[in-house]
mmCIF file of C-alpha atoms and ligand atoms in Angstrom:
data_model
loop_
_atom_site.group_PDB
_atom_site.id
_atom_site.type_symbol
_atom_site.label_atom_id
_atom_site.label_comp_id
_atom_site.label_asym_id
_atom_site.label_seq_id
_atom_site.Cartn_x
_atom_site.Cartn_y
_atom_site.Cartn_z
ATOM 1 C CA MET A 8 0.329 0.210 -0.029
ATOM 2 C CA ARG A 9 1.034 3.251 -0.610
ATOM 3 C CA MET A 10 1.469 5.438 2.320
ATOM 4 C CA ILE A 11 0.933 8.294 0.665
ATOM 5 C CA THR A 12 -2.105 10.099 2.091
ATOM 6 C CA PHE A 13 -0.649 13.917 2.102
ATOM 7 C CA SER A 14 1.655 16.277 0.088
ATOM 8 C CA ILE A 15 1.719 19.706 0.323
ATOM 9 C CA LEU A 16 3.071 20.139 -3.187
ATOM 10 C CA ARG A 17 1.283 17.193 -4.995
ATOM 11 C CA HIS A 18 -3.025 17.119 -3.937
ATOM 12 C CA PHE A 19 -2.717 20.677 -5.730
ATOM 13 C CA LYS A 20 -2.028 22.590 -9.145
ATOM 14 C CA TYR A 21 0.607 24.502 -8.218
ATOM 15 C CA ASN A 22 -1.013 27.877 -9.146
ATOM 16 C CA LEU A 23 -3.984 26.753 -7.443
ATOM 17 C CA ALA A 24 -2.153 26.061 -3.959
ATOM 18 C CA TYR A 25 -0.379 28.967 -4.656
ATOM 19 C CA LYS A 26 -3.952 31.382 -5.504
ATOM 20 C CA ILE A 27 -5.352 30.122 -2.348
ATOM 21 C CA SER A 28 -2.231 31.295 -0.132
ATOM 22 C CA ARG A 29 -2.422 34.148 -1.860
ATOM 23 C CA ARG A 30 -5.937 35.063 -1.224
ATOM 24 C CA LEU A 31 -6.173 34.189 2.343
ATOM 25 C CA LYS A 32 -3.000 35.359 3.101
ATOM 26 C CA SER A 33 -3.549 38.389 4.177
ATOM 27 C CA ASP A 34 -5.646 37.532 7.302
ATOM 28 C CA THR A 35 -2.694 35.501 7.993
ATOM 29 C CA VAL A 36 0.587 37.320 8.025
ATOM 30 C CA GLU A 37 1.080 39.259 10.708
ATOM 31 C CA VAL A 38 4.414 39.651 12.077
ATOM 32 C CA LYS A 39 4.183 39.804 16.052
ATOM 33 C CA SER A 40 6.176 42.284 17.672
ATOM 34 C CA ASP A 41 7.854 40.235 19.886
ATOM 35 C CA HIS A 42 8.852 38.011 16.844
ATOM 36 C CA LEU A 43 12.028 39.523 16.398
ATOM 37 C CA LYS A 44 13.133 38.585 19.982
ATOM 38 C CA THR A 45 12.483 35.257 19.302
ATOM 39 C CA THR A 46 13.703 34.867 16.076
ATOM 40 C CA GLY A 47 16.564 37.457 16.857
ATOM 41 C CA SER A 48 17.491 40.077 13.906
ATOM 42 C CA SER A 49 20.564 39.400 12.598
ATOM 43 C CA PRO A 50 21.021 37.612 9.156
ATOM 44 C CA ASP A 51 22.959 34.269 9.168
ATOM 45 C CA PRO A 52 26.327 36.085 7.006
ATOM 46 C CA ASP A 53 27.306 32.341 6.380
ATOM 47 C CA TYR A 54 24.405 30.849 4.751
ATOM 48 C CA ILE A 55 21.376 33.653 3.586
ATOM 49 C CA GLU A 56 22.668 35.986 1.071
ATOM 50 C CA VAL A 57 21.246 38.942 -0.075
ATOM 51 C CA LEU A 58 20.581 39.306 -3.798
ATOM 52 C CA PRO A 59 22.176 42.234 -5.134
ATOM 53 C CA SER A 60 18.472 43.240 -6.400
ATOM 54 C CA TRP A 61 17.337 43.695 -3.172
ATOM 55 C CA PRO A 62 16.794 48.062 -3.262
ATOM 56 C CA GLU A 63 19.246 49.428 -0.310
ATOM 57 C CA GLY A 64 15.760 50.723 1.282
ATOM 58 C CA GLU A 65 14.490 47.852 2.338
ATOM 59 C CA ALA A 66 15.960 46.970 5.388
ATOM 60 C CA ASN A 67 13.580 46.438 7.205
ATOM 61 C CA MET A 68 12.130 43.570 4.786
ATOM 62 C CA ARG A 69 15.073 42.296 4.937
ATOM 63 C CA ILE A 70 15.251 42.326 8.699
ATOM 64 C CA LYS A 71 12.066 40.439 8.501
ATOM 65 C CA ALA A 72 12.987 38.224 6.192
ATOM 66 C CA THR A 73 16.553 37.306 6.793
ATOM 67 C CA SER A 74 15.205 36.691 10.336
ATOM 68 C CA SER A 75 12.507 34.241 9.643
ATOM 69 C CA MET A 76 14.809 32.004 8.201
ATOM 70 C CA ARG A 77 17.332 30.329 10.414
ATOM 71 C CA ILE A 78 20.004 27.669 9.439
ATOM 72 C CA TYR A 79 21.277 25.442 11.703
ATOM 73 C CA PRO A 80 25.109 23.412 10.093
ATOM 74 C CA ASN A 81 25.702 20.412 11.283
ATOM 75 C CA PHE A 82 22.379 19.858 12.914
ATOM 76 C CA VAL A 83 22.808 16.043 12.797
ATOM 77 C CA SER A 84 25.972 14.031 12.771
ATOM 78 C CA GLU A 85 27.004 11.461 9.679
ATOM 79 C CA GLU A 86 26.284 8.902 11.867
ATOM 80 C CA GLU A 87 22.906 10.082 12.842
ATOM 81 C CA GLU A 88 22.180 11.047 9.168
ATOM 82 C CA ALA A 89 23.133 7.605 8.199
ATOM 83 C CA SER A 90 20.618 6.299 10.595
ATOM 84 C CA LEU A 91 17.765 8.190 9.114
ATOM 85 C CA LEU A 92 18.929 7.149 5.730
ATOM 86 C CA ALA A 93 18.905 2.999 6.606
ATOM 87 C CA GLU A 94 15.304 3.668 7.867
ATOM 88 C CA VAL A 95 13.746 5.942 5.539
ATOM 89 C CA GLU A 96 15.573 4.053 2.445
ATOM 90 C CA PRO A 97 13.657 0.787 1.952
ATOM 91 C CA GLN A 98 10.164 2.917 1.502
ATOM 92 C CA LEU A 99 12.111 5.420 -0.248
ATOM 93 C CA LYS A 100 13.380 2.544 -2.866
ATOM 94 C CA ARG A 101 9.597 1.215 -4.064
ATOM 95 C CA LEU A 102 8.876 4.198 -5.397
ATOM 96 C CA ARG A 103 9.982 5.639 -8.701
ATOM 97 C CA TYR A 104 11.402 9.049 -9.476
ATOM 98 C CA GLU A 105 8.356 11.727 -10.737
ATOM 99 C CA TYR A 106 9.230 13.579 -13.691
ATOM 100 C CA ASP A 107 7.380 15.889 -16.611
ATOM 101 C CA HIS A 108 4.473 17.412 -14.462
ATOM 102 C CA TRP A 109 3.829 19.871 -15.593
ATOM 103 C CA ASP A 110 1.522 21.157 -12.972
ATOM 104 C CA ASN A 111 3.963 20.457 -10.045
ATOM 105 C CA ALA A 112 5.917 22.204 -8.243
ATOM 106 C CA ILE A 113 8.607 19.520 -8.307
ATOM 107 C CA GLU A 114 10.825 17.602 -11.185
ATOM 108 C CA GLY A 115 12.344 14.651 -10.197
ATOM 109 C CA TYR A 116 11.039 13.007 -6.368
ATOM 110 C CA ARG A 117 9.870 10.512 -4.856
ATOM 111 C CA GLU A 118 8.313 10.825 -1.525
ATOM 112 C CA THR A 119 6.680 9.590 1.221
ATOM 113 C CA GLU A 120 5.855 10.154 4.771
ATOM 114 C CA ARG A 121 6.426 8.646 8.014
ATOM 115 C CA ASP A 122 5.192 9.050 11.921
ATOM 116 C CA SER A 123 7.220 5.936 13.565
ATOM 117 C CA TRP A 124 11.183 5.916 13.924
ATOM 118 C CA ASN A 125 13.407 3.672 15.480
ATOM 119 C CA GLU A 126 14.801 4.657 18.603
ATOM 120 C CA GLN A 127 17.650 7.271 17.672
ATOM 121 C CA ASN A 128 15.940 7.898 15.144
ATOM 122 C CA ALA A 129 12.808 9.445 17.352
ATOM 123 C CA ALA A 130 15.663 11.160 19.033
ATOM 124 C CA VAL A 131 16.914 13.510 16.429
ATOM 125 C CA LEU A 132 12.863 14.428 15.171
ATOM 126 C CA LYS A 133 12.548 15.284 18.655
ATOM 127 C CA ARG A 134 15.916 17.465 18.616
ATOM 128 C CA VAL A 135 14.026 19.020 15.741
ATOM 129 C CA ARG A 136 10.753 19.995 17.129
ATOM 130 C CA ASP A 137 12.719 21.244 20.143
ATOM 131 C CA MET A 138 14.673 23.709 17.943
ATOM 132 C CA ALA A 139 12.124 24.776 15.764
ATOM 133 C CA PHE A 140 8.989 24.715 17.622
ATOM 134 C CA GLN A 141 7.301 26.365 20.099
ATOM 135 C CA PRO A 142 6.679 24.299 23.179
ATOM 136 C CA TYR A 143 2.595 24.426 22.653
ATOM 137 C CA ALA A 144 2.712 23.662 18.573
ATOM 138 C CA GLN A 145 0.809 21.342 16.604
ATOM 139 C CA LEU A 146 2.430 19.221 14.084
ATOM 140 C CA LEU A 147 1.573 16.991 11.818
ATOM 141 C CA PRO A 148 1.856 13.718 12.886
ATOM 142 C CA ARG A 149 3.792 12.178 9.972
ATOM 143 C CA ALA A 150 7.160 13.667 8.902
ATOM 144 C CA HIS A 151 7.432 14.292 4.828
ATOM 145 C CA ILE A 152 10.127 12.318 3.231
ATOM 146 C CA LEU A 153 10.864 14.502 0.107
ATOM 147 C CA ASP A 154 13.909 12.636 -1.903
ATOM 148 C CA LEU A 155 14.852 14.893 -5.018
ATOM 149 C CA ALA A 156 16.854 12.929 -7.614
ATOM 150 C CA ALA A 157 20.251 14.648 -8.508
ATOM 151 C CA ALA A 158 18.331 16.144 -11.793
ATOM 152 C CA GLY A 159 15.409 17.200 -9.160
ATOM 153 C CA TYR A 160 14.266 20.406 -8.387
ATOM 154 C CA ILE A 161 11.422 22.348 -6.976
ATOM 155 C CA ARG A 162 10.254 25.266 -8.586
ATOM 156 C CA PRO A 163 8.976 28.565 -6.128
ATOM 157 C CA HIS A 164 5.810 28.176 -4.012
ATOM 158 C CA ILE A 165 4.427 28.496 -0.716
ATOM 159 C CA ASP A 166 3.405 25.732 1.107
ATOM 160 C CA ALA A 167 -0.535 25.647 1.000
ATOM 161 C CA ILE A 168 -2.048 27.001 4.046
ATOM 162 C CA ARG A 169 -4.498 24.426 4.172
ATOM 163 C CA PHE A 170 -1.950 21.734 4.597
ATOM 164 C CA CYS A 171 0.233 23.543 7.140
ATOM 165 C CA GLY A 172 0.631 26.522 9.226
ATOM 166 C CA ASN A 173 3.115 28.761 10.213
ATOM 167 C CA THR A 174 6.884 26.820 10.861
ATOM 168 C CA ILE A 175 8.047 24.826 8.302
ATOM 169 C CA ALA A 176 11.814 22.715 9.728
ATOM 170 C CA GLY A 177 13.627 20.955 7.233
ATOM 171 C CA LEU A 178 17.347 18.428 7.262
ATOM 172 C CA CYS A 179 19.007 18.731 4.954
ATOM 173 C CA LEU A 180 20.641 14.907 4.266
ATOM 174 C CA LEU A 181 23.021 13.682 1.661
ATOM 175 C CA SER A 182 23.182 17.162 -0.724
ATOM 176 C CA SER A 183 24.251 20.218 -0.501
ATOM 177 C CA ALA A 184 21.396 22.400 -2.180
ATOM 178 C CA VAL A 185 20.528 26.215 -2.988
ATOM 179 C CA MET A 186 17.146 26.756 -1.852
ATOM 180 C CA ARG A 187 16.119 30.945 -2.899
ATOM 181 C CA LEU A 188 13.477 33.058 -1.812
ATOM 182 C CA VAL A 189 12.063 35.588 -3.796
ATOM 183 C CA HIS A 190 9.346 37.907 -2.484
ATOM 184 C CA GLU A 191 5.604 37.280 -3.712
ATOM 185 C CA SER A 192 4.525 40.450 -4.853
ATOM 186 C CA ARG A 193 8.223 42.228 -5.132
ATOM 187 C CA PRO A 194 10.235 40.255 -6.577
ATOM 188 C CA GLU A 195 12.948 41.984 -6.265
ATOM 189 C CA LEU A 196 13.023 41.069 -2.905
ATOM 190 C CA GLN A 197 15.339 37.865 -3.354
ATOM 191 C CA LEU A 198 17.748 35.863 -1.142
ATOM 192 C CA ASP A 199 19.625 32.423 -1.152
ATOM 193 C CA ALA A 200 20.061 30.268 1.742
ATOM 194 C CA LEU A 201 23.058 27.349 1.416
ATOM 195 C CA LEU A 202 21.358 24.252 2.940
ATOM 196 C CA GLU A 203 24.176 22.212 3.248
ATOM 197 C CA ARG A 204 24.378 18.345 4.055
ATOM 198 C CA ARG A 205 23.131 17.814 7.506
ATOM 199 C CA CYS A 206 22.091 21.085 8.375
ATOM 200 C CA LEU A 207 18.349 21.898 9.395
ATOM 201 C CA TYR A 208 16.334 24.861 8.277
ATOM 202 C CA VAL A 209 13.411 26.609 10.221
ATOM 203 C CA MET A 210 11.279 29.060 8.019
ATOM 204 C CA ARG A 211 8.269 30.994 9.030
ATOM 205 C CA ASP A 212 6.262 34.354 9.796
ATOM 206 C CA VAL A 213 7.750 36.627 6.602
ATOM 207 C CA SER A 214 9.846 34.153 5.288
ATOM 208 C CA ARG A 215 7.314 31.066 4.829
ATOM 209 C CA TYR A 216 4.131 33.576 3.577
ATOM 210 C CA GLU A 217 5.226 35.927 2.019
ATOM 211 C CA PHE A 218 8.049 34.296 -0.391
ATOM 212 C CA THR A 219 7.941 31.957 -2.473
ATOM 213 C CA HIS A 220 11.223 29.134 -1.674
ATOM 214 C CA ALA A 221 12.600 27.062 -4.845
ATOM 215 C CA VAL A 222 15.658 24.403 -4.365
ATOM 216 C CA LEU A 223 17.697 25.158 -7.321
ATOM 217 C CA GLY A 224 18.621 22.370 -9.823
ATOM 218 C CA GLY A 225 21.238 21.933 -12.875
ATOM 219 C CA GLU A 226 23.149 24.514 -13.923
ATOM 220 C CA HIS A 227 20.683 27.106 -11.692
ATOM 221 C CA SER A 228 22.414 25.572 -9.012
ATOM 222 C CA VAL A 229 24.470 28.518 -7.759
ATOM 223 C CA TRP A 230 25.804 29.825 -4.179
ATOM 224 C CA ARG A 231 28.197 33.307 -4.312
ATOM 225 C CA GLY A 232 29.298 32.552 -7.793
ATOM 226 C CA GLU A 233 30.685 29.755 -7.333
ATOM 227 C CA LYS A 234 28.374 26.277 -8.922
ATOM 228 C CA LEU A 235 27.310 24.262 -6.158
ATOM 229 C CA PRO A 236 26.635 20.578 -7.439
ATOM 230 C CA ARG A 237 23.325 18.669 -6.957
ATOM 231 C CA ARG A 238 23.540 15.095 -5.677
ATOM 232 C CA ARG A 239 20.310 12.958 -4.581
ATOM 233 C CA ARG A 240 18.565 15.103 -1.822
ATOM 234 C CA ILE A 241 16.324 13.711 0.455
ATOM 235 C CA ALA A 242 14.550 16.648 2.965
ATOM 236 C CA VAL A 243 12.804 15.281 6.058
ATOM 237 C CA ILE A 244 10.471 18.414 6.757
ATOM 238 C CA CYS A 245 8.108 18.961 9.785
ATOM 239 C CA ARG A 246 5.352 21.377 9.714
ATOM 240 C CA GLU A 247 2.838 22.685 11.878
ATOM 241 C CA CYS A 248 -1.121 21.701 11.929
ATOM 242 C CA PRO A 249 -3.148 24.342 9.324
ATOM 243 C CA LEU A 250 -4.124 26.908 11.486
ATOM 244 C CA PRO A 251 -8.104 26.020 12.207
ATOM 245 C CA GLU A 252 -8.967 28.641 9.904
ATOM 246 C CA HIS A 253 -7.370 27.555 7.459
ATOM 247 C CA ARG A 254 -8.451 23.818 7.811
ATOM 248 C CA GLU A 255 -11.422 21.925 5.641
HETATM 249 C C1 OGA B 21 8.096 21.673 0.252
HETATM 250 C C2 OGA B 21 9.879 21.864 0.112
HETATM 251 C C3 OGA B 21 11.766 21.989 0.628
HETATM 252 C C4 OGA B 21 12.645 21.169 0.803
HETATM 253 O O1 OGA B 21 8.129 20.170 0.227
HETATM 254 O O2 OGA B 21 7.129 21.879 0.220
HETATM 255 O O3 OGA B 21 9.361 23.077 -0.253
HETATM 256 O O4 OGA B 21 13.629 21.071 1.738
HETATM 257 N N1 OGA B 21 11.091 21.135 0.680
HETATM 258 O O5 OGA B 21 13.015 19.827 0.037
HETATM 259 MN MN1 MN B 22 7.214 23.950 0.107
#
């Protein structure tokens, strides 16, 4: 039996999910006044690069965007990475990579979900939850396992608010990659995030709701002017439940 019952990317036509998030967004995007206190205000200079198209004057939005996208390098050790892979690989191997869905936000991928883990991996997932989410946050019960082939990539999209709440946390395994964030209505506001192998990233608030995110592939995978070869990459993504007002 296929385990896929949920995917932010799969069950929705790309544009539809995008439009829904746009239509409802104005209700949900509210930068709380304590936001900068809880996430820190300085961009991470090693892992976040504001692109040159970003106008000098947009410092306020720059702080909101860069402080709501956090990257924790070496969040898991090589042993922990190997242990996570050993547990998800048998599940993934039964699936084929999917290509050529013109309406999908993603190319060259297979995906599954997982809610039970062996003891070592469960401890890693708990560390992710403790780092990324507020103690009272309600998480989707299953982690999303997204396997991108070396030639795979993710087009710009905003995770549909019907399926996912504020905070999104992704553990990056097997290959480093560049994630590009572009403001939904002001495309000159762009930044790149370096997602190194074994890092954790946490996206919330402005970066999650107002910016699209994409995982670059092929010749577009460039970090600070240098090619960053993309190999097969697996992300283990934990998400919050949708806000009550967005649930079906
Ligand atoms: C997604 C997504 C990013 C990643 O599944 O919606 O954007 O890190 N994934 O793979
Ligand atoms: Mn996404």
